[in-house]
Each structure stands twice: as C-alpha cells, then as structure tokens.
PDB file of C-alpha atoms in Angstrom:
ATOM      1  CA  LYS A   1       5.143  26.190  -5.482  1.00  0.00           C
ATOM      2  CA  TRP A   2       5.023  23.017  -3.439  1.00  0.00           C
ATOM      3  CA  LYS A   3       8.090  21.128  -2.254  1.00  0.00           C
ATOM      4  CA  GLY A   4       7.085  17.759  -3.726  1.00  0.00           C
ATOM      5  CA  GLU A   5       7.591  16.644  -7.300  1.00  0.00           C
ATOM      6  CA  GLY A   6       4.745  17.333  -9.727  1.00  0.00           C
ATOM      7  CA  THR A   7       2.330  14.930 -11.361  1.00  0.00           C
ATOM      8  CA  THR A   8       4.008  12.062 -13.235  1.00  0.00           C
ATOM      9  CA  GLN A   9       4.089  12.878 -16.952  1.00  0.00           C
ATOM     10  CA  ASN A  10       1.572  10.896 -19.065  1.00  0.00           C
ATOM     11  CA  LEU A  11      -0.297   9.907 -15.909  1.00  0.00           C
ATOM     12  CA  GLU A  12      -3.567   9.095 -17.703  1.00  0.00           C
ATOM     13  CA  ASN A  13      -1.881   6.812 -20.259  1.00  0.00           C
ATOM     14  CA  ILE A  14       0.145   5.070 -17.566  1.00  0.00           C
ATOM     15  CA  VAL A  15      -2.739   4.287 -15.220  1.00  0.00           C
ATOM     16  CA  ILE A  16      -5.214   3.238 -17.905  1.00  0.00           C
ATOM     17  CA  GLY A  17      -2.476   1.025 -19.355  1.00  0.00           C
ATOM     18  CA  ARG A  18      -1.730  -0.434 -15.929  1.00  0.00           C
ATOM     19  CA  CYS A  19      -5.409  -1.147 -15.422  1.00  0.00           C
ATOM     20  CA  TYR A  20      -5.605  -3.142 -18.672  1.00  0.00           C
ATOM     21  CA  ASP A  21      -2.262  -4.817 -17.932  1.00  0.00           C
ATOM     22  CA  TYR A  22      -3.655  -5.917 -14.566  1.00  0.00           C
ATOM     23  CA  ILE A  23      -6.992  -7.330 -15.771  1.00  0.00           C
ATOM     24  CA  ARG A  24      -5.536  -8.978 -18.901  1.00  0.00           C
ATOM     25  CA  VAL A  25      -2.063 -10.158 -17.828  1.00  0.00           C
ATOM     26  CA  VAL A  26      -1.244  -9.761 -14.127  1.00  0.00           C
ATOM     27  CA  ASN A  27      -4.487 -11.029 -12.610  1.00  0.00           C
ATOM     28  CA  PRO A  28      -7.248 -11.843 -15.130  1.00  0.00           C
ATOM     29  CA  ALA A  29      -9.124 -13.626 -12.301  1.00  0.00           C
ATOM     30  CA  VAL A  30     -10.525 -10.253 -11.176  1.00  0.00           C
ATOM     31  CA  GLY A  31     -12.785 -10.225 -14.242  1.00  0.00           C
ATOM     32  CA  GLU A  32     -13.825  -7.294 -16.422  1.00  0.00           C
ATOM     33  CA  LYS A  33     -13.257  -3.751 -15.181  1.00  0.00           C
ATOM     34  CA  ASN A  34     -14.009  -0.501 -16.986  1.00  0.00           C
ATOM     35  CA  CYS A  35     -10.545   1.079 -17.020  1.00  0.00           C
ATOM     36  CA  SER A  36     -11.551   4.458 -18.441  1.00  0.00           C
ATOM     37  CA  GLN A  37     -14.355   4.730 -15.886  1.00  0.00           C
ATOM     38  CA  ILE A  38     -11.861   3.862 -13.118  1.00  0.00           C
ATOM     39  CA  TRP A  39      -9.516   6.609 -14.380  1.00  0.00           C
ATOM     40  CA  GLU A  40     -12.369   9.151 -14.347  1.00  0.00           C
ATOM     41  CA  ALA A  41     -13.313   8.217 -10.772  1.00  0.00           C
ATOM     42  CA  PHE A  42      -9.656   8.469  -9.748  1.00  0.00           C
ATOM     43  CA  LYS A  43      -9.176  11.858 -11.410  1.00  0.00           C
ATOM     44  CA  ASN A  44     -12.428  13.290 -10.054  1.00  0.00           C
ATOM     45  CA  ALA A  45     -11.219  12.598  -6.514  1.00  0.00           C
ATOM     46  CA  PHE A  46      -8.653  15.397  -6.736  1.00  0.00           C
ATOM     47  CA  ILE A  47      -9.044  17.675  -9.773  1.00  0.00           C
ATOM     48  CA  ASN A  48     -10.508  21.169  -9.332  1.00  0.00           C
ATOM     49  CA  LYS A  49      -9.532  20.984  -5.657  1.00  0.00           C
ATOM     50  CA  ASP A  50      -7.034  22.676  -3.443  1.00  0.00           C
ATOM     51  CA  PRO A  51      -4.285  19.994  -3.414  1.00  0.00           C
ATOM     52  CA  CYS A  52      -4.278  20.166   0.399  1.00  0.00           C
ATOM     53  CA  SER A  53      -7.955  19.341   0.818  1.00  0.00           C
ATOM     54  CA  VAL A  54      -8.301  15.906  -0.757  1.00  0.00           C
ATOM     55  CA  LEU A  55      -9.728  13.362   1.692  1.00  0.00           C
ATOM     56  CA  PRO A  56      -9.472   9.563   1.663  1.00  0.00           C
ATOM     57  CA  GLU A  57     -13.269   9.372   1.183  1.00  0.00           C
ATOM     58  CA  ASP A  58     -12.896  11.267  -2.103  1.00  0.00           C
ATOM     59  CA  TYR A  59     -11.487   8.043  -3.590  1.00  0.00           C
ATOM     60  CA  GLU A  60     -14.494   5.960  -2.575  1.00  0.00           C
ATOM     61  CA  LEU A  61     -15.964   5.615  -6.089  1.00  0.00           C
ATOM     62  CA  PHE A  62     -12.519   4.758  -7.481  1.00  0.00           C
ATOM     63  CA  ILE A  63     -12.123   2.017  -4.852  1.00  0.00           C
ATOM     64  CA  ASN A  64     -15.620   0.624  -5.465  1.00  0.00           C
ATOM     65  CA  LEU A  65     -14.980   0.371  -9.218  1.00  0.00           C
ATOM     66  CA  SER A  66     -11.549  -1.258  -8.860  1.00  0.00           C
ATOM     67  CA  LEU A  67     -12.242  -3.519  -5.869  1.00  0.00           C
ATOM     68  CA  HIS A  68     -11.819  -7.290  -6.150  1.00  0.00           C
ATOM     69  CA  THR A  69     -11.374 -10.257  -3.820  1.00  0.00           C
ATOM     70  CA  ILE A  70      -8.042 -10.624  -2.034  1.00  0.00           C
ATOM     71  CA  PRO A  71      -7.406 -14.390  -1.732  1.00  0.00           C
ATOM     72  CA  PRO A  72      -7.256 -15.688   1.852  1.00  0.00           C
ATOM     73  CA  ASN A  73      -3.758 -16.210   3.361  1.00  0.00           C
ATOM     74  CA  LYS A  74      -2.207 -14.043   0.627  1.00  0.00           C
ATOM     75  CA  SER A  75      -2.165 -10.624   2.314  1.00  0.00           C
ATOM     76  CA  LEU A  76       1.300  -9.192   2.938  1.00  0.00           C
ATOM     77  CA  PHE A  77       1.537  -5.995   4.978  1.00  0.00           C
ATOM     78  CA  TRP A  78       4.845  -4.140   5.297  1.00  0.00           C
ATOM     79  CA  GLU A  79       6.774  -1.090   6.451  1.00  0.00           C
ATOM     80  CA  ASN A  80      10.112   0.308   5.160  1.00  0.00           C
ATOM     81  CA  ASN A  81      10.851  -2.340   2.527  1.00  0.00           C
ATOM     82  CA  GLN A  82       8.678  -1.718  -0.524  1.00  0.00           C
ATOM     83  CA  LEU A  83      11.085  -3.049  -3.168  1.00  0.00           C
ATOM     84  CA  LEU A  84      11.709  -6.238  -1.199  1.00  0.00           C
ATOM     85  CA  VAL A  85       7.961  -6.740  -0.755  1.00  0.00           C
ATOM     86  CA  ASN A  86       7.406  -6.253  -4.492  1.00  0.00           C
ATOM     87  CA  SER A  87       9.921  -8.927  -5.426  1.00  0.00           C
ATOM     88  CA  PHE A  88       8.842 -11.282  -2.617  1.00  0.00           C
ATOM     89  CA  ALA A  89       5.122 -11.022  -3.476  1.00  0.00           C
ATOM     90  CA  ASP A  90       6.022 -11.503  -7.164  1.00  0.00           C
ATOM     91  CA  ARG A  91       3.026  -9.589  -8.566  1.00  0.00           C
ATOM     92  CA  GLY A  92       0.554 -11.672  -6.635  1.00  0.00           C
ATOM     93  CA  ARG A  93       2.038 -15.059  -7.441  1.00  0.00           C
ATOM     94  CA  ARG A  94       3.387 -15.643  -3.915  1.00  0.00           C
ATOM     95  CA  TYR A  95       1.501 -12.996  -1.951  1.00  0.00           C
ATOM     96  CA  MET A  96      -0.843 -10.157  -2.802  1.00  0.00           C
ATOM     97  CA  SER A  97       0.517  -7.019  -1.147  1.00  0.00           C
ATOM     98  CA  LEU A  98      -1.382  -3.747  -1.509  1.00  0.00           C
ATOM     99  CA  GLY A  99       0.679  -2.983  -4.641  1.00  0.00           C
ATOM    100  CA  ASP A 100      -0.486  -6.278  -6.176  1.00  0.00           C
ATOM    101  CA  THR A 101      -4.196  -5.377  -5.961  1.00  0.00           C
ATOM    102  CA  LEU A 102      -5.721  -3.507  -8.899  1.00  0.00           C
ATOM    103  CA  PHE A 103      -6.245  -0.344  -6.846  1.00  0.00           C
ATOM    104  CA  GLY A 104      -2.687  -0.411  -5.473  1.00  0.00           C
ATOM    105  CA  PHE A 105      -1.076  -1.395  -8.791  1.00  0.00           C
ATOM    106  CA  PHE A 106      -2.856   1.585 -10.344  1.00  0.00           C
ATOM    107  CA  GLY A 107      -1.013   4.175  -8.231  1.00  0.00           C
ATOM    108  CA  ASP A 108       2.272   2.508  -7.258  1.00  0.00           C
ATOM    109  CA  PHE A 109       5.348   4.801  -7.516  1.00  0.00           C
ATOM    110  CA  LEU A 110       3.349   7.566  -9.212  1.00  0.00           C
ATOM    111  CA  ASN A 111       2.698  11.130  -8.138  1.00  0.00           C
ATOM    112  CA  TRP A 112      -0.277  13.390  -8.856  1.00  0.00           C
ATOM    113  CA  CYS A 113      -2.225  16.456  -7.775  1.00  0.00           C
ATOM    114  CA  GLY A 114      -4.695  18.934  -9.206  1.00  0.00           C
ATOM    115  CA  GLN A 115      -5.171  22.652  -8.734  1.00  0.00           C
ATOM    116  CA  ALA A 116      -7.982  24.651  -7.155  1.00  0.00           C
ATOM    117  CA  ASP A 117     -10.517  25.811  -9.763  1.00  0.00           C
ATOM    118  CA  SER A 118      -8.687  24.212 -12.677  1.00  0.00           C
ATOM    119  CA  PRO A 119      -9.450  20.918 -14.426  1.00  0.00           C
ATOM    120  CA  GLY A 120      -5.745  20.414 -15.164  1.00  0.00           C
ATOM    121  CA  LEU A 121      -3.111  18.405 -13.327  1.00  0.00           C
ATOM    122  CA  ASP A 122      -0.148  20.182 -11.734  1.00  0.00           C
ATOM    123  CA  TYR A 123       3.003  18.861 -13.419  1.00  0.00           C
ATOM    124  CA  GLU A 124       5.257  21.424 -11.684  1.00  0.00           C
ATOM    125  CA  SER A 125       4.925  20.525  -8.023  1.00  0.00           C
ATOM    126  CA  CYS A 126       2.640  18.780  -5.523  1.00  0.00           C
ATOM    127  CA  PRO A 127       2.471  19.129  -1.733  1.00  0.00           C
ATOM    128  CA  THR A 128       4.459  16.737   0.437  1.00  0.00           C
ATOM    129  CA  THR A 129       2.908  15.135   3.525  1.00  0.00           C
ATOM    130  CA  MET A 130       5.033  17.512   5.629  1.00  0.00           C
ATOM    131  CA  GLU A 131       3.307  20.440   3.904  1.00  0.00           C
ATOM    132  CA  CYS A 132      -0.199  19.033   4.344  1.00  0.00           C
ATOM    133  CA  GLU A 133      -1.595  15.641   5.290  1.00  0.00           C
ATOM    134  CA  ASN A 134      -4.705  15.777   3.111  1.00  0.00           C
ATOM    135  CA  ASN A 135      -2.856  15.747  -0.193  1.00  0.00           C
ATOM    136  CA  ALA A 136      -3.969  13.692  -3.183  1.00  0.00           C
ATOM    137  CA  VAL A 137      -1.390  10.909  -2.883  1.00  0.00           C
ATOM    138  CA  GLU A 138      -1.403  10.520   0.920  1.00  0.00           C
ATOM    139  CA  SER A 139      -5.215  10.328   0.995  1.00  0.00           C
ATOM    140  CA  PHE A 140      -5.200   7.816  -1.859  1.00  0.00           C
ATOM    141  CA  TRP A 141      -2.883   5.456   0.027  1.00  0.00           C
ATOM    142  CA  ARG A 142      -4.843   5.882   3.261  1.00  0.00           C
ATOM    143  CA  MET A 143      -8.041   4.848   1.513  1.00  0.00           C
ATOM    144  CA  ALA A 144      -6.253   2.000  -0.300  1.00  0.00           C
ATOM    145  CA  SER A 145      -4.692   0.762   2.970  1.00  0.00           C
ATOM    146  CA  ILE A 146      -8.022   0.829   4.815  1.00  0.00           C
ATOM    147  CA  THR A 147      -9.712  -1.111   1.994  1.00  0.00           C
ATOM    148  CA  TYR A 148      -6.865  -3.631   1.759  1.00  0.00           C
ATOM    149  CA  ALA A 149      -7.008  -4.342   5.504  1.00  0.00           C
ATOM    150  CA  GLN A 150     -10.792  -4.714   5.489  1.00  0.00           C
ATOM    151  CA  HIS A 151     -10.640  -7.318   2.701  1.00  0.00           C
ATOM    152  CA  SER A 152      -7.733  -9.386   4.059  1.00  0.00           C
ATOM    153  CA  SER A 153      -8.473 -12.782   5.590  1.00  0.00           C
ATOM    154  CA  GLY A 154      -6.974 -16.066   6.802  1.00  0.00           C
ATOM    155  CA  VAL A 155      -3.305 -15.974   7.796  1.00  0.00           C
ATOM    156  CA  ILE A 156      -2.013 -12.397   7.568  1.00  0.00           C
ATOM    157  CA  HIS A 157       1.693 -11.788   6.931  1.00  0.00           C
ATOM    158  CA  VAL A 158       3.614  -8.667   7.955  1.00  0.00           C
ATOM    159  CA  LEU A 159       7.136  -8.050   6.634  1.00  0.00           C
ATOM    160  CA  LEU A 160       9.119  -5.518   8.654  1.00  0.00           C
ATOM    161  CA  ASN A 161      12.627  -4.115   8.274  1.00  0.00           C
ATOM    162  CA  GLY A 162      14.750  -4.867  11.344  1.00  0.00           C
ATOM    163  CA  SER A 163      17.400  -2.389  10.160  1.00  0.00           C
ATOM    164  CA  ALA A 164      15.059   0.602   9.811  1.00  0.00           C
ATOM    165  CA  ASP A 165      15.959   3.770  11.683  1.00  0.00           C
ATOM    166  CA  GLY A 166      13.536   4.204  14.546  1.00  0.00           C
ATOM    167  CA  GLY A 167      12.506   0.560  14.592  1.00  0.00           C
ATOM    168  CA  ALA A 168      10.716  -2.013  12.464  1.00  0.00           C
ATOM    169  CA  TYR A 169       7.201  -0.927  13.494  1.00  0.00           C
ATOM    170  CA  PRO A 170       6.862   2.833  12.915  1.00  0.00           C
ATOM    171  CA  GLN A 171       4.277   4.842  14.800  1.00  0.00           C
ATOM    172  CA  PRO A 172       2.700   6.786  13.265  1.00  0.00           C
ATOM    173  CA  GLY A 173       2.652   4.602  10.151  1.00  0.00           C
ATOM    174  CA  PHE A 174       0.237   3.160   7.627  1.00  0.00           C
ATOM    175  CA  PHE A 175       0.222  -0.282   9.253  1.00  0.00           C
ATOM    176  CA  ALA A 176      -0.235   1.133  12.760  1.00  0.00           C
ATOM    177  CA  ASP A 177      -2.796   3.806  11.913  1.00  0.00           C
ATOM    178  CA  TYR A 178      -4.852   2.598   8.939  1.00  0.00           C
ATOM    179  CA  GLU A 179      -4.375  -1.138   8.557  1.00  0.00           C
ATOM    180  CA  ILE A 180      -4.442  -2.692  12.043  1.00  0.00           C
ATOM    181  CA  PRO A 181      -7.611  -0.763  13.052  1.00  0.00           C
ATOM    182  CA  ASN A 182      -9.382  -1.987   9.895  1.00  0.00           C
ATOM    183  CA  LEU A 183      -8.526  -5.688  10.090  1.00  0.00           C
ATOM    184  CA  GLN A 184     -11.696  -7.768  10.436  1.00  0.00           C
ATOM    185  CA  LYS A 185     -10.976  -9.954  13.439  1.00  0.00           C
ATOM    186  CA  GLY A 186     -13.533 -12.634  12.601  1.00  0.00           C
ATOM    187  CA  LYS A 187     -11.921 -13.281   9.219  1.00  0.00           C
ATOM    188  CA  ILE A 188      -8.341 -13.641  10.464  1.00  0.00           C
ATOM    189  CA  SER A 189      -6.931 -16.905  11.815  1.00  0.00           C
ATOM    190  CA  GLN A 190      -3.353 -15.807  12.551  1.00  0.00           C
ATOM    191  CA  ILE A 191      -0.908 -12.932  12.112  1.00  0.00           C
ATOM    192  CA  VAL A 192       2.631 -13.909  11.134  1.00  0.00           C
ATOM    193  CA  ILE A 193       5.303 -11.233  11.599  1.00  0.00           C
ATOM    194  CA  TRP A 194       8.620 -11.514   9.766  1.00  0.00           C
ATOM    195  CA  VAL A 195      11.404  -9.157  10.861  1.00  0.00           C
ATOM    196  CA  VAL A 196      14.180  -9.123   8.276  1.00  0.00           C
ATOM    197  CA  ASP A 197      17.443  -7.179   8.587  1.00  0.00           C
ATOM    198  CA  ASP A 198      19.139  -5.647   5.566  1.00  0.00           C
ATOM    199  CA  ILE A 199      22.121  -7.712   4.380  1.00  0.00           C
ATOM    200  CA  GLU A 200      25.107  -6.393   6.373  1.00  0.00           C
ATOM    201  CA  GLY A 201      22.725  -3.790   7.800  1.00  0.00           C
ATOM    202  CA  PRO A 202      22.401  -3.031  11.507  1.00  0.00           C
ATOM    203  CA  ASP A 203      20.231  -5.352  13.600  1.00  0.00           C
ATOM    204  CA  ILE A 204      18.187  -2.617  15.277  1.00  0.00           C
ATOM    205  CA  ASP A 205      14.972  -4.515  15.939  1.00  0.00           C
ATOM    206  CA  SER A 206      13.911  -8.157  16.395  1.00  0.00           C
ATOM    207  CA  CYS A 207      10.965 -10.239  17.563  1.00  0.00           C
ATOM    208  CA  GLY A 208      10.190  -9.629  21.212  1.00  0.00           C
ATOM    209  CA  THR A 209      12.235  -6.428  21.498  1.00  0.00           C
ATOM    210  CA  HIS A 210      11.772  -2.677  20.990  1.00  0.00           C
ATOM    211  CA  SER A 211       9.042  -1.688  18.520  1.00  0.00           C
ATOM    212  CA  VAL A 212       8.295  -5.261  17.423  1.00  0.00           C
ATOM    213  CA  LYS A 213       7.411  -6.136  21.014  1.00  0.00           C
ATOM    214  CA  ILE A 214       5.024  -3.153  21.064  1.00  0.00           C
ATOM    215  CA  LEU A 215       3.393  -4.488  17.888  1.00  0.00           C
ATOM    216  CA  GLU A 216       3.153  -8.063  19.215  1.00  0.00           C
ATOM    217  CA  THR A 217       1.587  -6.809  22.442  1.00  0.00           C
ATOM    218  CA  ARG A 218      -0.909  -4.633  20.572  1.00  0.00           C
ATOM    219  CA  LEU A 219      -2.041  -7.475  18.315  1.00  0.00           C
ATOM    220  CA  LYS A 220      -2.282  -9.987  21.175  1.00  0.00           C
ATOM    221  CA  THR A 221      -4.289  -7.496  23.237  1.00  0.00           C
ATOM    222  CA  LEU A 222      -6.687  -7.231  20.292  1.00  0.00           C
ATOM    223  CA  GLY A 223      -7.075 -11.021  20.545  1.00  0.00           C
ATOM    224  CA  TYR A 224      -5.038 -12.188  17.552  1.00  0.00           C
ATOM    225  CA  ASP A 225      -2.940 -15.342  17.420  1.00  0.00           C
ATOM    226  CA  VAL A 226       0.514 -13.858  16.691  1.00  0.00           C
ATOM    227  CA  THR A 227       3.821 -15.475  15.728  1.00  0.00           C
ATOM    228  CA  CYS A 228       7.069 -13.694  14.945  1.00  0.00           C
ATOM    229  CA  THR A 229      10.201 -14.897  13.114  1.00  0.00           C
ATOM    230  CA  ASP A 230      13.537 -13.152  12.664  1.00  0.00           C
ATOM    231  CA  ASN A 231      15.241 -13.265   9.263  1.00  0.00           C
ATOM    232  CA  ASN A 232      12.852 -15.669   7.550  1.00  0.00           C
ATOM    233  CA  LYS A 233      14.982 -17.875   5.282  1.00  0.00           C
ATOM    234  CA  SER A 234      13.085 -17.430   2.037  1.00  0.00           C
ATOM    235  CA  VAL A 235      13.118 -13.635   2.364  1.00  0.00           C
ATOM    236  CA  MET A 236      16.829 -13.707   3.217  1.00  0.00           C
ATOM    237  CA  PHE A 237      17.572 -15.816   0.124  1.00  0.00           C
ATOM    238  CA  LEU A 238      15.843 -13.187  -1.986  1.00  0.00           C
ATOM    239  CA  LEU A 239      17.853 -10.398  -0.327  1.00  0.00           C
ATOM    240  CA  CYS A 240      21.077 -12.326  -0.922  1.00  0.00           C
ATOM    241  CA  LEU A 241      20.117 -12.842  -4.545  1.00  0.00           C
ATOM    242  CA  ASP A 242      19.534  -9.097  -5.004  1.00  0.00           C
TER     243      ASP A 242
END
C-alpha cells in the first residue's frame, strides 16, 4: 500500500472528455486531435510498470500527440498559487498557463498509477513523491513542464506567492528545476515576475529580497531582461473578489 490516494475513479472517461472539451470548446484553434489515441499514449506511459519507475520520457508520445502552439506573450509560470493562476489565466483567455494547454488540461487535479505486471490501474493507492520521485504523476508534470517551457515565447510571466512558507521561489521546484533550464533564450524578449501576497496573509517575500532576489539574479545572469512587481493590481483585484 502506498501513502498517496489511488487513481481517480473514471479516469479514462474524464480525460477523453476533457480532451474533446478542449478541442471543441476551450481552444478549438488547436485543430483536430485524436483523443482516444492520446489516452492510449498516456496510459501506455505507466501501465504494466512498477509505479516507482515511470520516467518523464515515457510520456513523450503522449506529449507529441497533444502538443500545440502556445501563443507568444501568453505563458504564465507559477509556484504555490494554482487556483489563483487558474482564475487569472481564465482557461487561456487572458494567459495560457500549463493547465490551459491541452496536455496540462488533460491531467490537472487528477491522480493515477498502474501496477507492475498488470494492465489495470491502481484505484487503492499510488506512491507520493516522498515515497519515490519517478512516480506516474510526478514524471507526467516534469515532462509537461519541460515541454511548456520549451514552447513559450515573447514576454514570459511568472506569478509567485509572496506569502508562501519558505519563500516565493522554491528550490527545488518545478519552475527552478524543469522550466527555467528549458526556456529558449532566443525566443524570449522579457521575463515579468509578479509577487502577490495572500489577502491578509504574511508578506514573507517581495521583489529584490530573499528568494525572489535569488530568482532575479539567476535570470539576469542567464541574460534575460527581467522586471518584478509586487502585488500587481489586476491580480489583487481578483484575490479581493474571491
């Protein structure tokens, strides 16, 4: 028995439905995609395998089948504020965060894993990242993050939580470890960092201090044009509204 929750019930129906929802309603601009083929590629990445030996590369076919263009200036990276990012991006209408791409939309908020030598999914329990790093979900998001970073261009936005324990820019973290190293410098004109505190939350981190300063320094050293703003008004309005 693993410590994590098991595979989401009705996983196949949910993800195939999401795929059609995405290409028909959310973002028809991506064109035709074969949703059942995408599901098969997704499933084959982790079924019949020890749930602790699924690698990011195992999702390569899935990514290739679901990949589409990410519009320039629309990429929105984040740490520690997923729900805020979802409402701010507005399913791709304002920004296209990882969860607003077809491959990210497909897996958002779901859980899954297989079992060694069995074609079935494990609905009882799945390993957490503490138990093993190469689990089905962690590897999926690593591959998705790498792909998202590689296909982002123009002005890049990063929304960080200034009230997060341990700072706005976590290391290790997906942005630090998988996204920054895979940004394509030639395609990026500027990186805009927004540090937003929770309403009535502690102001732990801000532009030019603590972990945000480490991030700014890292990006500038890599040669990016970086700007940083604390408590961006439009994001704050959304937080107030919520």
